[in-house]
PDB file of C-alpha atoms in Angstrom:
ATOM      1  CA  MET A  25     -13.406 -15.832  -7.567  1.00 80.00           C
ATOM      2  CA  SER A  26     -13.202 -13.207 -10.301  1.00 87.00           C
ATOM      3  CA  TRP A  27     -15.110  -9.971 -10.038  1.00 91.00           C
ATOM      4  CA  ALA A  28     -17.388  -8.021 -12.370  1.00 90.00           C
ATOM      5  CA  LYS A  29     -16.335  -4.762 -14.021  1.00 92.00           C
ATOM      6  CA  GLU A  30     -18.626  -2.338 -12.174  1.00 96.00           C
ATOM      7  CA  PHE A  31     -19.807  -1.554  -8.674  1.00 97.00           C
ATOM      8  CA  VAL A  32     -23.599  -1.614  -8.391  1.00 97.00           C
ATOM      9  CA  GLU A  33     -26.049  -0.767  -5.654  1.00 97.00           C
ATOM     10  CA  LEU A  34     -26.708  -3.652  -3.274  1.00 98.00           C
ATOM     11  CA  ASP A  35     -29.838  -5.586  -4.217  1.00 97.00           C
ATOM     12  CA  LYS A  36     -30.678  -8.393  -1.817  1.00 92.00           C
ATOM     13  CA  LYS A  37     -32.627 -10.182  -4.579  1.00 95.00           C
ATOM     14  CA  VAL A  38     -29.517 -10.286  -6.788  1.00 96.00           C
ATOM     15  CA  HIS A  39     -26.540 -10.368  -4.407  1.00 97.00           C
ATOM     16  CA  ASP A  40     -25.690 -13.223  -2.051  1.00 97.00           C
ATOM     17  CA  ARG A  41     -24.945 -11.482   1.223  1.00 96.00           C
ATOM     18  CA  SER A  42     -24.755 -14.648   3.316  1.00 95.00           C
ATOM     19  CA  SER A  43     -21.575 -15.954   1.643  1.00 95.00           C
ATOM     20  CA  PHE A  44     -19.606 -12.745   2.176  1.00 96.00           C
ATOM     21  CA  ASP A  45     -16.721 -13.213   4.607  1.00 97.00           C
ATOM     22  CA  SER A  46     -14.149 -10.467   5.090  1.00 96.00           C
ATOM     23  CA  GLY A  47     -12.660 -12.125   8.151  1.00 94.00           C
ATOM     24  CA  GLU A  48     -14.150  -9.310  10.302  1.00 93.00           C
ATOM     25  CA  ASP A  49     -17.401 -10.126  12.099  1.00 94.00           C
ATOM     26  CA  GLU A  50     -18.554  -6.499  12.219  1.00 93.00           C
ATOM     27  CA  ARG A  51     -18.250  -6.082   8.427  1.00 94.00           C
ATOM     28  CA  ASN A  52     -19.841  -9.487   7.737  1.00 97.00           C
ATOM     29  CA  ASP A  53     -22.781  -8.738  10.016  1.00 97.00           C
ATOM     30  CA  PHE A  54     -23.267  -5.338   8.407  1.00 97.00           C
ATOM     31  CA  ILE A  55     -23.502  -6.593   4.815  1.00 97.00           C
ATOM     32  CA  ARG A  56     -25.607  -9.612   5.797  1.00 97.00           C
ATOM     33  CA  THR A  57     -28.141  -7.954   8.108  1.00 97.00           C
ATOM     34  CA  LYS A  58     -27.926  -4.156   8.128  1.00 97.00           C
ATOM     35  CA  ALA A  59     -26.880  -2.717   4.760  1.00 97.00           C
ATOM     36  CA  ALA A  60     -30.204  -3.274   2.983  1.00 97.00           C
ATOM     37  CA  LYS A  61     -32.165  -1.999   6.007  1.00 97.00           C
ATOM     38  CA  HIS A  62     -30.040   1.152   6.195  1.00 97.00           C
ATOM     39  CA  MET A  63     -30.573   1.770   2.487  1.00 97.00           C
ATOM     40  CA  ALA A  64     -34.329   1.289   2.852  1.00 96.00           C
ATOM     41  CA  ALA A  65     -34.313   3.782   5.739  1.00 97.00           C
ATOM     42  CA  GLY A  66     -32.436   6.291   3.583  1.00 96.00           C
ATOM     43  CA  ILE A  67     -29.403   6.654   5.855  1.00 96.00           C
ATOM     44  CA  SER A  68     -26.671   5.162   3.680  1.00 97.00           C
ATOM     45  CA  ARG A  69     -25.900   3.641   0.300  1.00 97.00           C
ATOM     46  CA  THR A  70     -24.021   0.371  -0.164  1.00 98.00           C
ATOM     47  CA  MET A  71     -22.290  -0.385  -3.424  1.00 98.00           C
ATOM     48  CA  VAL A  72     -21.048  -3.901  -4.156  1.00 98.00           C
ATOM     49  CA  LEU A  73     -18.653  -5.424  -6.631  1.00 97.00           C
ATOM     50  CA  PRO A  74     -20.281  -8.742  -7.490  1.00 97.00           C
ATOM     51  CA  ALA A  75     -18.491 -11.826  -8.709  1.00 95.00           C
ATOM     52  CA  ALA A  76     -18.403 -12.295 -12.469  1.00 94.00           C
ATOM     53  CA  SER A  77     -20.355 -15.577 -12.221  1.00 93.00           C
ATOM     54  CA  PRO A  78     -23.480 -16.401 -10.202  1.00 93.00           C
ATOM     55  CA  LEU A  79     -23.924 -19.194  -7.698  1.00 93.00           C
ATOM     56  CA  PRO A  80     -26.245 -22.143  -8.494  1.00 93.00           C
ATOM     57  CA  ASP A  81     -29.159 -20.119  -7.022  1.00 94.00           C
ATOM     58  CA  ASP A  82     -28.439 -17.364  -9.620  1.00 94.00           C
ATOM     59  CA  LYS A  83     -27.363 -14.886  -6.941  1.00 96.00           C
ATOM     60  CA  TYR A  84     -23.975 -13.229  -7.252  1.00 97.00           C
ATOM     61  CA  PRO A  85     -21.415 -13.456  -4.440  1.00 97.00           C
ATOM     62  CA  ILE A  86     -20.043 -10.113  -3.230  1.00 97.00           C
ATOM     63  CA  CYS A  87     -16.319  -9.611  -3.816  1.00 97.00           C
ATOM     64  CA  SER A  88     -16.125  -6.232  -2.059  1.00 97.00           C
ATOM     65  CA  PHE A  89     -18.376  -3.413  -0.929  1.00 98.00           C
ATOM     66  CA  TYR A  90     -18.411   0.087   0.443  1.00 98.00           C
ATOM     67  CA  THR A  91     -21.078   2.020   2.299  1.00 98.00           C
ATOM     68  CA  ILE A  92     -21.267   5.810   2.270  1.00 98.00           C
ATOM     69  CA  ALA A  93     -23.359   8.268   4.247  1.00 97.00           C
ATOM     70  CA  PRO A  94     -23.521  11.957   5.041  1.00 96.00           C
ATOM     71  CA  SER A  95     -22.092  12.940   8.402  1.00 94.00           C
ATOM     72  CA  GLN A  96     -20.573  15.840  10.304  1.00 93.00           C
ATOM     73  CA  ILE A  97     -17.592  16.590  12.500  1.00 88.00           C
ATOM     74  CA  GLU A  98     -16.837  19.274  15.045  1.00 86.00           C
ATOM     75  CA  ARG A  99     -14.409  21.774  13.583  1.00 84.00           C
ATOM     76  CA  GLN A 100     -12.180  21.645  16.658  1.00 83.00           C
ATOM     77  CA  THR A 101     -11.304  18.007  15.862  1.00 83.00           C
ATOM     78  CA  LEU A 102      -9.450  19.223  12.745  1.00 82.00           C
ATOM     79  CA  PRO A 103      -5.858  20.471  12.804  1.00 80.00           C
ATOM     80  CA  ALA A 104      -5.810  24.140  13.890  1.00 82.00           C
ATOM     81  CA  ALA A 105      -4.637  25.404  10.492  1.00 82.00           C
ATOM     82  CA  LEU A 106      -7.665  23.836   8.816  1.00 82.00           C
ATOM     83  CA  ALA A 107     -10.177  24.553  11.587  1.00 81.00           C
ATOM     84  CA  LYS A 108      -9.539  28.295  11.617  1.00 84.00           C
ATOM     85  CA  LYS A 109     -10.877  28.541   8.064  1.00 84.00           C
ATOM     86  CA  LEU A 110     -14.195  26.918   8.953  1.00 84.00           C
ATOM     87  CA  PRO A 111     -17.382  28.116  10.674  1.00 82.00           C
ATOM     88  CA  HIS A 112     -17.998  27.540  14.378  1.00 83.00           C
ATOM     89  CA  TYR A 113     -20.644  24.865  13.866  1.00 85.00           C
ATOM     90  CA  PRO A 114     -20.531  21.212  12.770  1.00 90.00           C
ATOM     91  CA  VAL A 115     -18.841  20.719   9.423  1.00 91.00           C
ATOM     92  CA  PRO A 116     -20.470  18.454   6.808  1.00 94.00           C
ATOM     93  CA  VAL A 117     -18.418  15.449   5.697  1.00 95.00           C
ATOM     94  CA  PHE A 118     -18.934  12.218   3.807  1.00 97.00           C
ATOM     95  CA  LEU A 119     -18.465   9.029   5.801  1.00 97.00           C
ATOM     96  CA  ILE A 120     -17.149   5.809   4.336  1.00 97.00           C
ATOM     97  CA  ALA A 121     -19.058   3.830   6.922  1.00 95.00           C
ATOM     98  CA  GLN A 122     -17.979   0.388   5.707  1.00 95.00           C
ATOM     99  CA  LEU A 123     -15.416  -0.974   3.258  1.00 97.00           C
ATOM    100  CA  ALA A 124     -14.516  -4.643   2.996  1.00 96.00           C
ATOM    101  CA  VAL A 125     -13.100  -7.257   0.661  1.00 97.00           C
ATOM    102  CA  HIS A 126     -13.976 -10.952   0.663  1.00 97.00           C
ATOM    103  CA  ALA A 127     -11.209 -12.852   2.490  1.00 96.00           C
ATOM    104  CA  GLU A 128     -10.849 -15.312  -0.399  1.00 94.00           C
ATOM    105  CA  ILE A 129      -9.511 -12.556  -2.689  1.00 94.00           C
ATOM    106  CA  LYS A 130      -7.611 -10.291  -0.286  1.00 91.00           C
ATOM    107  CA  GLY A 131      -4.136  -9.339  -1.435  1.00 91.00           C
ATOM    108  CA  GLN A 132      -5.153  -8.831  -5.072  1.00 93.00           C
ATOM    109  CA  GLY A 133      -5.516  -5.031  -4.929  1.00 94.00           C
ATOM    110  CA  LEU A 134      -9.280  -5.029  -4.520  1.00 96.00           C
ATOM    111  CA  GLY A 135      -9.163  -2.960  -1.302  1.00 95.00           C
ATOM    112  CA  LYS A 136      -7.425  -0.163  -3.208  1.00 96.00           C
ATOM    113  CA  ILE A 137      -9.888  -0.444  -6.107  1.00 96.00           C
ATOM    114  CA  THR A 138     -12.835  -0.345  -3.696  1.00 97.00           C
ATOM    115  CA  LEU A 139     -11.478   2.720  -1.882  1.00 97.00           C
ATOM    116  CA  ILE A 140     -10.837   4.529  -5.169  1.00 96.00           C
ATOM    117  CA  LYS A 141     -14.389   3.754  -6.357  1.00 97.00           C
ATOM    118  CA  ALA A 142     -15.812   5.022  -3.042  1.00 97.00           C
ATOM    119  CA  LEU A 143     -13.815   8.259  -3.310  1.00 97.00           C
ATOM    120  CA  GLU A 144     -14.779   8.669  -6.960  1.00 96.00           C
ATOM    121  CA  HIS A 145     -18.443   8.165  -6.020  1.00 96.00           C
ATOM    122  CA  LEU A 146     -18.192  10.758  -3.256  1.00 97.00           C
ATOM    123  CA  TRP A 147     -16.413  13.195  -5.582  1.00 96.00           C
ATOM    124  CA  SER A 148     -19.341  12.950  -8.005  1.00 94.00           C
ATOM    125  CA  VAL A 149     -21.830  13.537  -5.147  1.00 95.00           C
ATOM    126  CA  HIS A 150     -19.723  16.521  -4.051  1.00 94.00           C
ATOM    127  CA  ALA A 151     -20.648  18.282  -7.309  1.00 92.00           C
ATOM    128  CA  TYR A 152     -24.256  18.458  -6.035  1.00 94.00           C
ATOM    129  CA  MET A 153     -23.918  18.391  -2.260  1.00 93.00           C
ATOM    130  CA  ARG A 154     -20.792  19.858  -0.726  1.00 94.00           C
ATOM    131  CA  ALA A 155     -18.835  18.357   2.127  1.00 95.00           C
ATOM    132  CA  TYR A 156     -15.502  19.366   3.614  1.00 93.00           C
ATOM    133  CA  ALA A 157     -13.848  15.946   3.793  1.00 94.00           C
ATOM    134  CA  VAL A 158     -14.217  12.191   3.688  1.00 97.00           C
ATOM    135  CA  VAL A 159     -13.907  10.444   7.053  1.00 96.00           C
ATOM    136  CA  VAL A 160     -13.461   6.804   8.033  1.00 96.00           C
ATOM    137  CA  ASP A 161     -13.565   5.072  11.403  1.00 92.00           C
ATOM    138  CA  CYS A 162     -10.900   2.356  11.538  1.00 92.00           C
ATOM    139  CA  LEU A 163     -11.737  -0.955  13.191  1.00 87.00           C
ATOM    140  CA  ASN A 164      -8.097  -1.743  13.895  1.00 90.00           C
ATOM    141  CA  GLN A 165      -4.474  -0.868  13.162  1.00 92.00           C
ATOM    142  CA  VAL A 166      -4.532  -2.769   9.855  1.00 92.00           C
ATOM    143  CA  ALA A 167      -7.370  -0.539   8.621  1.00 92.00           C
ATOM    144  CA  GLN A 168      -5.596   2.568   9.924  1.00 95.00           C
ATOM    145  CA  ASP A 169      -2.414   1.603   8.060  1.00 95.00           C
ATOM    146  CA  PHE A 170      -4.438   0.930   4.894  1.00 95.00           C
ATOM    147  CA  TYR A 171      -6.080   4.365   4.881  1.00 96.00           C
ATOM    148  CA  ALA A 172      -2.850   6.140   5.849  1.00 96.00           C
ATOM    149  CA  LYS A 173      -1.139   4.571   2.832  1.00 96.00           C
ATOM    150  CA  PHE A 174      -3.650   6.427   0.629  1.00 94.00           C
ATOM    151  CA  GLY A 175      -3.262   9.814   2.307  1.00 94.00           C
ATOM    152  CA  PHE A 176      -5.849   9.768   5.106  1.00 96.00           C
ATOM    153  CA  GLU A 177      -4.725  11.554   8.268  1.00 93.00           C
ATOM    154  CA  ILE A 178      -5.687  10.875  11.871  1.00 90.00           C
ATOM    155  CA  LEU A 179      -8.446  13.192  13.047  1.00 88.00           C
ATOM    156  CA  CYS A 180      -9.514  11.985  16.496  1.00 83.00           C
ATOM    157  CA  ASP A 181     -10.817   9.076  18.543  1.00 81.00           C
ATOM    158  CA  ASN A 182     -14.475   8.311  17.778  1.00 77.00           C
ATOM    159  CA  ASN A 183     -16.174   5.786  20.068  1.00 80.00           C
ATOM    160  CA  GLY A 184     -12.939   3.841  20.548  1.00 82.00           C
ATOM    161  CA  LYS A 185     -12.024   3.836  16.867  1.00 87.00           C
ATOM    162  CA  THR A 186      -9.447   6.012  15.156  1.00 91.00           C
ATOM    163  CA  ARG A 187     -11.215   8.484  12.880  1.00 91.00           C
ATOM    164  CA  MET A 188      -9.215   9.523   9.840  1.00 94.00           C
ATOM    165  CA  PHE A 189      -9.957  12.135   7.180  1.00 94.00           C
ATOM    166  CA  MET A 190      -9.076  13.323   3.703  1.00 95.00           C
ATOM    167  CA  PRO A 191     -10.159  16.833   2.610  1.00 94.00           C
ATOM    168  CA  MET A 192     -12.374  16.937  -0.478  1.00 94.00           C
ATOM    169  CA  SER A 193      -9.813  19.254  -2.050  1.00 92.00           C
ATOM    170  CA  THR A 194      -7.368  16.321  -1.977  1.00 94.00           C
ATOM    171  CA  VAL A 195      -9.998  13.932  -3.345  1.00 95.00           C
ATOM    172  CA  GLY A 196     -10.618  16.438  -6.139  1.00 92.00           C
ATOM    173  CA  GLN A 197      -6.933  16.501  -7.036  1.00 91.00           C
ATOM    174  CA  LEU A 198      -7.024  12.732  -7.487  1.00 88.00           C
ATOM    175  CA  PHE A 199      -9.835  12.842 -10.037  1.00 86.00           C
ATOM    176  CA  GLU A 200      -9.213  16.179 -11.721  1.00 78.00           C
ATOM    177  CA  GLU A 201      -5.642  15.143 -12.635  1.00 58.00           C
ATOM    178  CA  GLU A 202      -6.895  11.794 -13.886  1.00 50.00           C
ATOM    179  CA  GLY A 203      -9.632  13.433 -15.987  1.00 46.00           C
ATOM    180  CA  GLY A 204      -7.253  16.044 -17.362  1.00 44.00           C
ATOM    181  CA  ALA A 205      -4.588  13.593 -18.525  1.00 40.00           C
TER     182      ALA A 205
END
């Protein structure tokens, strides 16, 4: 399966959610049954990278996706050196609530591409609505290792999942250097 050039907002009339299989039931269930409902409710936004070619029903399979939402963290969950610079109330953050790649094309670098696109998206939102960091809740050790490889640090335990974070200042360095080159 080859993928399209751009991430687009999930559209259940255009994108075939039922054929998506990341190998993780929680991610599959989310894209198939919850993502569109959450978008309609205004609580998150899901962006998909469709396949380059449609299925016989003219819908496009989903190669990868990410879901983002506003969130907050308690300042005391941050390392002391960072927390002391922040106010004594919940700190706004962006949450990468979901990120998955179709199992058929794992190992081709699409996870990295999807993460970079999610961070780039959040960096553009940050120009209009500030947040301190990007956070992710890792389903398992594989996910934790993936995010750590790209500079995310462990923040705390969140409902049995390891929560990791990357300050927006670090995200900014990624895209400001790229734009300035």
